[in-house]
Coordinates of C-alpha atoms and ligand atoms in Angstrom, one line a residue:
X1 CA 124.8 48.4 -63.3
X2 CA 121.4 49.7 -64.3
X3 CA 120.5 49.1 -60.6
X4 CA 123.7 51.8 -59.7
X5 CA 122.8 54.3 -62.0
X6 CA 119.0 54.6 -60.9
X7 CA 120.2 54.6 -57.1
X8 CA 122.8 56.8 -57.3
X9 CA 120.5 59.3 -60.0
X10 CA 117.6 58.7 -57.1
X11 CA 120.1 59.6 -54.3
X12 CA 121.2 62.6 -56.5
X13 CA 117.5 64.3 -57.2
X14 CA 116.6 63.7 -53.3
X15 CA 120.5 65.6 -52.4
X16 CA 119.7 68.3 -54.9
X17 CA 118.8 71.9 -53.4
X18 CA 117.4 74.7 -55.1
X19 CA 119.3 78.0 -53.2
X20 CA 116.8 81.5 -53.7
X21 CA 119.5 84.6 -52.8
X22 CA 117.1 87.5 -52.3
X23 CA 118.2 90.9 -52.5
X24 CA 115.3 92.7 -54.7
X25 CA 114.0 94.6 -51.2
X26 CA 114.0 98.3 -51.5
X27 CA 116.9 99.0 -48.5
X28 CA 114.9 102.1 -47.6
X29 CA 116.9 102.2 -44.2
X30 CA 120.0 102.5 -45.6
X31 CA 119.2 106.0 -46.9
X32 CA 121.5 105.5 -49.7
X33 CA 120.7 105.6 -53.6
X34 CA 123.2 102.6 -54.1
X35 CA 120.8 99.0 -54.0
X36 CA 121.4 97.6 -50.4
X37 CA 123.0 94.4 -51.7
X38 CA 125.3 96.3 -53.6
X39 CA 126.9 98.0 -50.8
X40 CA 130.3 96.3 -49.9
X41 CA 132.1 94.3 -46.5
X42 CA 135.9 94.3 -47.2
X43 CA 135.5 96.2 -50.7
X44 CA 133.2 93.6 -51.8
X45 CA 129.3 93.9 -52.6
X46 CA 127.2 92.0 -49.8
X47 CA 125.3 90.2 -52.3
X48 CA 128.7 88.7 -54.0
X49 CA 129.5 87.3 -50.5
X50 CA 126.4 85.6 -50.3
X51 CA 126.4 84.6 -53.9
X52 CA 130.0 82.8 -53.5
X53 CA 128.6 81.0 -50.4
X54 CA 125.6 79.8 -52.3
X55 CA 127.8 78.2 -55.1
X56 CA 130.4 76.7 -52.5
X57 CA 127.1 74.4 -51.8
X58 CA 127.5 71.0 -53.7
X59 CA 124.5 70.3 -55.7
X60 CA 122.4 72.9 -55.7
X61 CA 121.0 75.3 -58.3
X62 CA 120.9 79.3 -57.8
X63 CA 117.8 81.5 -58.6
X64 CA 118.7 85.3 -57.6
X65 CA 115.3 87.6 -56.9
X66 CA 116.0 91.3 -57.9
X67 CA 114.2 94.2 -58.5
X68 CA 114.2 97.0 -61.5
X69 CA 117.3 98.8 -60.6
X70 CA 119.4 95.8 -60.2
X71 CA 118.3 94.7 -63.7
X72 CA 121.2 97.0 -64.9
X73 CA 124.0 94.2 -63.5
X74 CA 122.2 91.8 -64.8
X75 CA 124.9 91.2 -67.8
X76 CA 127.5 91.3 -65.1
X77 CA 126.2 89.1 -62.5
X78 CA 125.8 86.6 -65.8
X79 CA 128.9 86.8 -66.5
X80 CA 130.3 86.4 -62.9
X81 CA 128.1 83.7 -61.7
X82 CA 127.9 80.6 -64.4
X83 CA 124.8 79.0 -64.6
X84 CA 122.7 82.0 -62.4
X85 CA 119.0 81.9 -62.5
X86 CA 117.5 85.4 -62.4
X87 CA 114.3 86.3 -61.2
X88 CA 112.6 89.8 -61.4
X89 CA 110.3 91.2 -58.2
X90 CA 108.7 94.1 -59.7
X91 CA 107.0 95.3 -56.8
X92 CA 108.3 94.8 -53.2
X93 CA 105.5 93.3 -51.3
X94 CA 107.6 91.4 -48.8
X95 CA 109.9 88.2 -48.8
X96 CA 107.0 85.6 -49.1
X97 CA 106.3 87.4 -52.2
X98 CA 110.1 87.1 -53.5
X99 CA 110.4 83.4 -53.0
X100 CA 106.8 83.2 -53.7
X101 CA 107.7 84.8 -58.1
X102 CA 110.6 82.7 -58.1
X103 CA 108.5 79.7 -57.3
X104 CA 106.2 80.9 -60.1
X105 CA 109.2 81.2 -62.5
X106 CA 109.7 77.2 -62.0
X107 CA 112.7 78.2 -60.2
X108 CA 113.0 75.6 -57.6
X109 CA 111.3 72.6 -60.3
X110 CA 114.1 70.5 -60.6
X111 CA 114.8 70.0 -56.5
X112 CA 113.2 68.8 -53.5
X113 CA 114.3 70.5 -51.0
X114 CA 114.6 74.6 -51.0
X115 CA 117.5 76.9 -48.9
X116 CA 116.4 81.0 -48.6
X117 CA 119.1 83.1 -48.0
X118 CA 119.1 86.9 -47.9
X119 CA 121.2 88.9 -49.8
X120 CA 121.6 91.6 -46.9
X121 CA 123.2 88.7 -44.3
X122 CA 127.1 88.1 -46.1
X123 CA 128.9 86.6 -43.2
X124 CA 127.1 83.5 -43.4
X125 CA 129.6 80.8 -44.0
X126 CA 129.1 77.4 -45.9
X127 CA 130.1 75.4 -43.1
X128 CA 127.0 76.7 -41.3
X129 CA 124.6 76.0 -43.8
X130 CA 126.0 72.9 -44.6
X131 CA 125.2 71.6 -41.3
X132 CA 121.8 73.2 -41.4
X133 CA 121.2 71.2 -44.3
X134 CA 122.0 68.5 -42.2
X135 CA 119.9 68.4 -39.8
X136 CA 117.4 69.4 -42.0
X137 CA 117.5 66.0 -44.1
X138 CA 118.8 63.4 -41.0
X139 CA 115.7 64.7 -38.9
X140 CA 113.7 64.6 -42.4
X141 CA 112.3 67.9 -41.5
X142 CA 109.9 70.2 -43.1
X143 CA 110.9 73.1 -42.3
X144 CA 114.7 74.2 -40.5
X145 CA 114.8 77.9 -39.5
X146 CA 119.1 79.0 -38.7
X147 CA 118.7 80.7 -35.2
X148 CA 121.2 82.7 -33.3
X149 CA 121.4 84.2 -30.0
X150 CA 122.8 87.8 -29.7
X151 CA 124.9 88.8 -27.0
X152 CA 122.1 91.4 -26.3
X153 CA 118.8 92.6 -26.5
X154 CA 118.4 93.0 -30.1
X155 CA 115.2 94.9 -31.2
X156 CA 115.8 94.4 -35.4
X157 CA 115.0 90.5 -36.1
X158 CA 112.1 88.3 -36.3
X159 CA 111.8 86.3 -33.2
X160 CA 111.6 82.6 -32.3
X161 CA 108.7 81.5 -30.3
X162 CA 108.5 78.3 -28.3
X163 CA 106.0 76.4 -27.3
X164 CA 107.2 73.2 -25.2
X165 CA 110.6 73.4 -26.3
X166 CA 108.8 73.6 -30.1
X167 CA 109.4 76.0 -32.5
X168 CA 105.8 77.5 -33.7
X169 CA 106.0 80.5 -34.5
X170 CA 108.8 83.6 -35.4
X171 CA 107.3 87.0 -34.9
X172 CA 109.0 90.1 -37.0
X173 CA 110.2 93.4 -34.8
X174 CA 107.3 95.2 -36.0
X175 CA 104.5 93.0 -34.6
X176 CA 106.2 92.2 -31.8
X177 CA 103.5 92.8 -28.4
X178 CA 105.1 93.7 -24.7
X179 CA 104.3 90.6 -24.0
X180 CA 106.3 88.4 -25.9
X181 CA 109.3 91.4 -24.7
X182 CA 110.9 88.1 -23.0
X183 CA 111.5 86.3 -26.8
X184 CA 115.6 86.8 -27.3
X185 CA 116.2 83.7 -30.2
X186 CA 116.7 85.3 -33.2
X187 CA 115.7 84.5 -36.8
X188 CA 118.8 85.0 -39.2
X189 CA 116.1 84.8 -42.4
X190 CA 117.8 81.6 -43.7
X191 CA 115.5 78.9 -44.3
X192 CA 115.1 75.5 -45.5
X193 CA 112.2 73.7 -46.6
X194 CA 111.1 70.7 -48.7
X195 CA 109.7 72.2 -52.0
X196 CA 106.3 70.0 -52.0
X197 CA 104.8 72.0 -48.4
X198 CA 106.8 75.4 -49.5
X199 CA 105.3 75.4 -53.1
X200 CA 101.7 74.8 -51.6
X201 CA 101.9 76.9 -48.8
X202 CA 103.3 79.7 -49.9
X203 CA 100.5 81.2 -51.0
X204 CA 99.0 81.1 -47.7
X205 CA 100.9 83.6 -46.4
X206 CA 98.8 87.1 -45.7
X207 CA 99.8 90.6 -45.1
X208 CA 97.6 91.6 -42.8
X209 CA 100.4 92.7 -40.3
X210 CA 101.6 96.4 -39.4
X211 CA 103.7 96.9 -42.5
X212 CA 101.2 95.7 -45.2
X213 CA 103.9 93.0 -46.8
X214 CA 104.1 89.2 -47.2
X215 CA 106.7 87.5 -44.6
X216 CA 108.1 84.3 -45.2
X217 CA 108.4 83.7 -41.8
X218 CA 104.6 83.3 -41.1
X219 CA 105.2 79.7 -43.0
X220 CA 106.3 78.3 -39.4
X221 CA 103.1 79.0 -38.0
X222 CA 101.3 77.6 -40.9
X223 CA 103.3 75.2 -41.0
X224 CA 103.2 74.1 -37.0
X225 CA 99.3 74.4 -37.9
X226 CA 99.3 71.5 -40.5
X227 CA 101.5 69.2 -38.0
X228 CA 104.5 69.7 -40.3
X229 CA 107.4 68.8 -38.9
X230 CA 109.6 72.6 -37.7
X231 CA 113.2 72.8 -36.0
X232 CA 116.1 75.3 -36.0
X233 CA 119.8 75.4 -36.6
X234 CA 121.6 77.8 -34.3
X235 CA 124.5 79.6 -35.4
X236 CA 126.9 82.4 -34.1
X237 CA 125.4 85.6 -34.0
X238 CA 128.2 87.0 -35.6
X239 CA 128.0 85.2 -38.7
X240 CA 124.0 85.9 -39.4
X241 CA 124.6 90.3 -38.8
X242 CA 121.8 91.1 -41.3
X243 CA 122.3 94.6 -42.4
X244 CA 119.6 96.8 -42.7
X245 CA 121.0 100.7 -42.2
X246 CA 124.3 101.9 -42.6
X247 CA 124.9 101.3 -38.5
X248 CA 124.2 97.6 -39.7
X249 CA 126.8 98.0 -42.3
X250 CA 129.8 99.1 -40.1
X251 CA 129.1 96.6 -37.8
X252 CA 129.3 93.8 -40.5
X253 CA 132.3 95.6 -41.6
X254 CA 133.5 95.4 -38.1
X255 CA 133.0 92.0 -37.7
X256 CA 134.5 91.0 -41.1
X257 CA 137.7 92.8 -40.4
X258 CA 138.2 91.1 -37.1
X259 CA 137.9 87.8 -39.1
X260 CA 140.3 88.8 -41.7
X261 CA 142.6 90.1 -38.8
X262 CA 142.5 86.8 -36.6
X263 CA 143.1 84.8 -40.1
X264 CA 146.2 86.6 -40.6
X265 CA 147.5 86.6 -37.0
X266 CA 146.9 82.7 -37.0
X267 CA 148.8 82.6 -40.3
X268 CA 151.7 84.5 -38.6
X269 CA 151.9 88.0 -40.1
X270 CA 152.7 90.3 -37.3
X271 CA 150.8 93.6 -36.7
X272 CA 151.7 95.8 -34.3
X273 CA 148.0 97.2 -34.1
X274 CA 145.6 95.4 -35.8
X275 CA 142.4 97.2 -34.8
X276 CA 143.9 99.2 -37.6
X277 CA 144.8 97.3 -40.0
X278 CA 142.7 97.4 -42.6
X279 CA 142.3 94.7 -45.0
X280 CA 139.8 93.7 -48.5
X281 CA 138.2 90.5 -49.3
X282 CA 141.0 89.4 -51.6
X283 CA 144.1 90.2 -49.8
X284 CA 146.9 88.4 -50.1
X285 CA 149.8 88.1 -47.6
X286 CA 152.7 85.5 -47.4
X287 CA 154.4 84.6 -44.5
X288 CA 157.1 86.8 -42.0
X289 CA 155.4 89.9 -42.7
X290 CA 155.1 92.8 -40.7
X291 CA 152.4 95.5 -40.8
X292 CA 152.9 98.6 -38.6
X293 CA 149.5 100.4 -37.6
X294 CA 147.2 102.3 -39.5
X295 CA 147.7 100.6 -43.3
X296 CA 145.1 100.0 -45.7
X297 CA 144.9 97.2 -48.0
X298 CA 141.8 97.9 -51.1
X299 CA 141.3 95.5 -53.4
X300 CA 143.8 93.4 -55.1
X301 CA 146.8 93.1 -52.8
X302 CA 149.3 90.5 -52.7
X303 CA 152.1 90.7 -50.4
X304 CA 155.1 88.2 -50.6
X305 CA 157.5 86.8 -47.8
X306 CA 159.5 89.4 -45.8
X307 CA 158.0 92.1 -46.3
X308 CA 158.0 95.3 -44.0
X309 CA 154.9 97.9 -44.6
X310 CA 155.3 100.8 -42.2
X311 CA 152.7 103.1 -41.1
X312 CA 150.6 104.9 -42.9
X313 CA 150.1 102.9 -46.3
X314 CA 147.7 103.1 -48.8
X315 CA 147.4 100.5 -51.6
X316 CA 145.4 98.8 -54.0
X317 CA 145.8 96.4 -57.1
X318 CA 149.6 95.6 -56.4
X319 CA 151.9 92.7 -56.4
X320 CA 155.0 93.4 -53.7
X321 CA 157.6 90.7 -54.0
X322 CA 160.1 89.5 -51.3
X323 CA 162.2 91.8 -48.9
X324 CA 160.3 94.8 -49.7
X325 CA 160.3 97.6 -47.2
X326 CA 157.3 100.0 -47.9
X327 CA 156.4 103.8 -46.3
X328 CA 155.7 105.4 -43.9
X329 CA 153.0 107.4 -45.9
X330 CA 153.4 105.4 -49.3
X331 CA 150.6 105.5 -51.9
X332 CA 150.5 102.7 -54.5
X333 CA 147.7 102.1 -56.6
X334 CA 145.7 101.0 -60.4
X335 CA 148.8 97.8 -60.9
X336 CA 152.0 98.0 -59.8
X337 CA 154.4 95.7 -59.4
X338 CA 157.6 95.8 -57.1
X339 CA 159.7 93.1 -57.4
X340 CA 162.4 91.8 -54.8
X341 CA 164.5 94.0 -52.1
X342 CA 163.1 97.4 -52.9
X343 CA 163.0 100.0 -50.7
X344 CA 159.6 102.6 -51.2
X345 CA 160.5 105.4 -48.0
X346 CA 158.3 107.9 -47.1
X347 CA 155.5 109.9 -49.3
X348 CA 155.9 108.0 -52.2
X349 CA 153.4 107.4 -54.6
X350 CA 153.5 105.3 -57.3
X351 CA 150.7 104.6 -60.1
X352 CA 150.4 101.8 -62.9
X353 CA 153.9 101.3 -62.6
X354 CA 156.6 98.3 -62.4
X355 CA 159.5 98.8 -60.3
X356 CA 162.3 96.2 -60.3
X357 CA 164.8 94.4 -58.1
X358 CA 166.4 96.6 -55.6
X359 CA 165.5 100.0 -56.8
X360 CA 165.4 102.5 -54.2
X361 CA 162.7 105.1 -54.0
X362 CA 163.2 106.6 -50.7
X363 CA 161.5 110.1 -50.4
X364 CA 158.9 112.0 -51.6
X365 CA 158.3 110.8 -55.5
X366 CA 155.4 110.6 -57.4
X367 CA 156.4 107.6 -60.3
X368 CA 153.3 107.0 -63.1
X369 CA 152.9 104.9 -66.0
X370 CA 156.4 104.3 -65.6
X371 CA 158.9 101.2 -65.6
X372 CA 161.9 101.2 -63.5
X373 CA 164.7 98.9 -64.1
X374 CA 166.9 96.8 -61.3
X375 CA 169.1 98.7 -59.2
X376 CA 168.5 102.1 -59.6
X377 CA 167.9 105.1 -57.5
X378 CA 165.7 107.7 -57.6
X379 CA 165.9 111.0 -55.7
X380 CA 164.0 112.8 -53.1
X381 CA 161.0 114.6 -54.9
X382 CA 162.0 113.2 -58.4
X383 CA 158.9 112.8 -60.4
X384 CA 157.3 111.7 -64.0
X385 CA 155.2 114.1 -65.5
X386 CA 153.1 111.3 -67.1
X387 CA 150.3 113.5 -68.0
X388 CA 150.7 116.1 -70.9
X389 CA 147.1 117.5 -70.4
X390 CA 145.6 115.2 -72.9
X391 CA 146.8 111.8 -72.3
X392 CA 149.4 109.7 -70.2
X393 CA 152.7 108.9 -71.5
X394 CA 155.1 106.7 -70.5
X395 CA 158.2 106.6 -68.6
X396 CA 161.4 103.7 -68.8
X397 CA 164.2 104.3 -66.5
X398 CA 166.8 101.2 -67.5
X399 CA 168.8 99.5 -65.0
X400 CA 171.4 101.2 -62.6
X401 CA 170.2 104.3 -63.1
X402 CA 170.9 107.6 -60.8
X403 CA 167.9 109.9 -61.0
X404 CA 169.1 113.2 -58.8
X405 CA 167.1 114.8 -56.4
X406 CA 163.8 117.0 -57.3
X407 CA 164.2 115.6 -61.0
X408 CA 161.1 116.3 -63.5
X409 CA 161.0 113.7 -65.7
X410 CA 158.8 114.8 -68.9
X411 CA 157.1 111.3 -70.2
X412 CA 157.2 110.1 -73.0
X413 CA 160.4 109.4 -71.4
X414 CA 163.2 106.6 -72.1
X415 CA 166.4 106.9 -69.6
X416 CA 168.9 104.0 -71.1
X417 CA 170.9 102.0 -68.7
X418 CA 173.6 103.4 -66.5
X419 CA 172.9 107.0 -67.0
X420 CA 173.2 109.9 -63.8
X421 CA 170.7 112.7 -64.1
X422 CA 171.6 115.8 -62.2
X423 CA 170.0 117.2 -59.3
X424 CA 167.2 119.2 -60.6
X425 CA 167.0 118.7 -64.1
X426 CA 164.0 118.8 -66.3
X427 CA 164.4 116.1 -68.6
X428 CA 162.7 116.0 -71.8
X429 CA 164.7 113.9 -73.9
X430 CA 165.8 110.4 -74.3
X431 CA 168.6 109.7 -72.7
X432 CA 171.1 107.0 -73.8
X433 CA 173.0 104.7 -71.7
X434 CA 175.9 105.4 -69.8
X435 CA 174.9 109.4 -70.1
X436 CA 175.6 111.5 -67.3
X437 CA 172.6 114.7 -67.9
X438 CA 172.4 118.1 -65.9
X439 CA 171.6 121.4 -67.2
X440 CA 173.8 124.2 -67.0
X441 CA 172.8 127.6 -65.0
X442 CA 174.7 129.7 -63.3
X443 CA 174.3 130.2 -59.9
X444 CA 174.8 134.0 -59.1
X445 CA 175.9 135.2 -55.9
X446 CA 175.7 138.7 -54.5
X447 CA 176.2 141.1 -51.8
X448 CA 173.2 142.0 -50.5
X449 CA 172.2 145.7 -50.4
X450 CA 171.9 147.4 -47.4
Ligands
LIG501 C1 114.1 89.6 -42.2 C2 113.2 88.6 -41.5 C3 113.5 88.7 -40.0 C4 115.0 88.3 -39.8 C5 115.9 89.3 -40.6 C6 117.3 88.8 -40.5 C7 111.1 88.6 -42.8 C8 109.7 89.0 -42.9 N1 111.8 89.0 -41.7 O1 113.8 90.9 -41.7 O2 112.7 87.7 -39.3 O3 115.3 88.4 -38.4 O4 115.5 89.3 -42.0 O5 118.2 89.7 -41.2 O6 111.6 87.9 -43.7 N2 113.6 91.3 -50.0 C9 113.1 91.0 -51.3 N3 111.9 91.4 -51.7 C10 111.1 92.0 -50.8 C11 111.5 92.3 -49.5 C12 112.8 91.9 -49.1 O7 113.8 90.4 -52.2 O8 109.9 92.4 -51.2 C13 115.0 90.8 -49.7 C14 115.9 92.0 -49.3 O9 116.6 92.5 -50.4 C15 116.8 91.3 -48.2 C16 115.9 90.2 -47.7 O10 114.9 90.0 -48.6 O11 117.9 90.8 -48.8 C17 115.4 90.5 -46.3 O12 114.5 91.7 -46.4 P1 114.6 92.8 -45.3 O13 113.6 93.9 -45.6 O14 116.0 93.2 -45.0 O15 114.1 92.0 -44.0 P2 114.4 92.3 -42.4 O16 113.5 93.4 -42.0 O17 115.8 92.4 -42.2
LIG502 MG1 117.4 92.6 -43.6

């Protein structure tokens, strides 16, 4: 027994990985005053991407390297991310010098073996570095570099030279002479290493190069130098986009919206145009659904079976249940829930709301704050005026309800079941149930004068 327990807790230190995520670089190419890792692919930062990768890897502990400004989401990040190691990069100096302070901090103590991965790279999947981890311990390697090829000359990544087939070397962009111009295998910046040669050799690393910084890459030539043993993993290029400038970021973008697109044409929801479909890391969508060009799904959307979204929509943080027919031009938005068989027509626009079975919203609303009850029908340009200047109020329209056309409905609002309100009518009341409601003017009609 004692015998089980020291092989399996031997087995279990040499397995264990220490992942450093860094995303303290300054992102001066993206011209933007938002932290580069905070920008978002599918309405999601980069660096959350690459954060839920690095815990989908079994056995591993996380050390994040940030700078100042990120220090702010610290909290957050805690919060999100059980069990996070931080690690604060006060002054940029390159990405030696990033995994160098988190080696410093003890932050890779309790492993052997040590994966980089860059904060600014979020399409990298955990299949991919899975298998570089693979290779990495059946060849017992020292050092495993994930490669890629791109499709074409690419003049923003560190390079991979060869020398007999041998990896010795990766040379960045910026040192890059005319003739090494032929170099086209790419370095994706993710890295393994065992910690004993990383943790000594680290400090090797010199920035006498064009920019002045510390890059981590110049371990593979240090490495090669000390007859350590060097390979590389190579992966799609699509998956290892690093982004850089906000070029880089559409492109990831891009690339992460064909993937969601494929995902859902594989699952068997039919789009007649899905170059514009648009959809967010989290969406949601069940199965015989139909999605007519140009729709936009933000964040927190779940769509049910059978449903119909027509062109034009816009929605975020809503639940639509099944048989649902949505837009054209429909807005929904901030929670709101539609529950079987409605019917949402065109310009429509609903906020915070809950909309029951079979309720019929077919033209030109807007419907805030507001709960309405199965089976009832609202108007064309019927509206809640949820917003008295100060605060919102709400509105409850009970079930089998008429609401007449180009209604104003003045919230804090109750409409009690059964009720018919009149074309027109500005309601400021409560009504009860069973009420049929209009307001009484007299329509004049005259000759006109000549
Ligand atoms: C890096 C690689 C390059 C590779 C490319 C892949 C180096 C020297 N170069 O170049 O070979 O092809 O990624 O995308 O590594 N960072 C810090 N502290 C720093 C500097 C950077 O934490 O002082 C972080 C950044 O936030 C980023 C990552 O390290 O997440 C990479 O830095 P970046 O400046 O984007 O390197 P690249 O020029 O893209
Ligand atoms: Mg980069």
């Amino acid at each position: 027994m004692l015998y089980y327990y020291i092989n399996f807790y031997i087995k279990f230190i040499l397995m264990s990985l220490s992942i450093i995520v860094l995303a303290a670089g300054k992102g001066s190419r993206m011209l933007s005053k938002t932290p580069k890792v905070l920008h978002e692919v599918g309405n999601y930062p980069m660096l959350f991407h690459v954060l839920d990768t690095a815990y989908s890897i079994k056995k591993s502990k996380i050390c994040l390297v940030i700078s100042n400004p990120l220090l702010k989401f610290k909290e957050f990040l805690k919060k999100k991310y059980k069990n996070l190691n931080f690690c604060v990069q006060n002054q940029q100096k390159g990405t030696a010098d990033a995994v160098k302070t988190a080696i410093i901090k003890n932050k890779n103590k309790s492993s052997v073996n040590t994966l980089v991965i860059y904060g600014d790279t979020p399409l990298i999947k955990k299949r991919t570095l899975n298998n570089a981890l693979k290779k990495f311990r059946e060849n017992n390697l020292d050092l495993c570099v994930i490669s890629m090829m791109p499709n074409k000359k690419e003049n923003s990544y560190g390079k991979l030279k060869f020398s007999k087939k041998k990896l010795v070397e990766i040379i960045e962009q910026s040192e890059l002479k005319n003739n090494n111009s032929d170099l086209d295998m790419c370095n994706s910046g993710i890295m393994i290493f065992k910690n004993k040669y990383l943790n000594e050799n680290i400090r090797l690393v010199k920035n006498k190069n064009n920019k002045k910084e510390f890059y981590l890459t110049d371990l593979v030539k240090i490495f090669n130098k000390k007859n350590l043993s060097i390979d590389h993993y190579t992966c799609c290029y699509e998956e290892t986009l690093g982004v850089n400038s906000m070029i880089d970021l559409a492109l990831v973008n891009d690339e992460f919206q064909k993937e969601k697109r494929n995902y859902f044409l594989n699952k068997g929801v039919c789009m007649l145009a899905p170059d514009t479909v648009y959809f967010s890391f989290d969406t949601k969508i069940g199965s015989n659904v139909t999605i007519e060009p140009n729709v936009f799904f933000g964040p927190s959307v779940e769509i049910k079976n059978d449903v119909y979204i027509k062109s034009f929509c816009y929605m975020d943080n809503v639940k639509v249940h099944d048989f649902v027919t949505i837009g054209p031009f429909a807005r929904i938005r901030d929670g709101v829930q539609i529950e079987k068989e409605s019917k949402l027509g065109n310009f429509v626009e609903i906020k915070k709301s809950k909309i029951g079975k079979n309720v019929k919203l077919s033209h030109l609303s807007y419907i805030g704050d507001s709960v309405i009850n199965e089976n009832s029908n609202i108007g064309a340009g019927a509206i809640t005026c949820n917003y008295d200047g100060v605060k919102k109020n709400k509105t409850i329209i009970g079930q089998d309800c008429f609401i007449g056309s180009n209604t104003s409905l003045v919230a804090p609002l109750k409409i009690k079941k059964g009720s018919i309100i009149g074309a027109g009518t500005v309601v400021n009341q409560d009504i009860p149930i069973e009420t049929v409601v209009y307001r009484k003017s007299e329509l004049i009609k005259k000759h006109k004068k000549k």
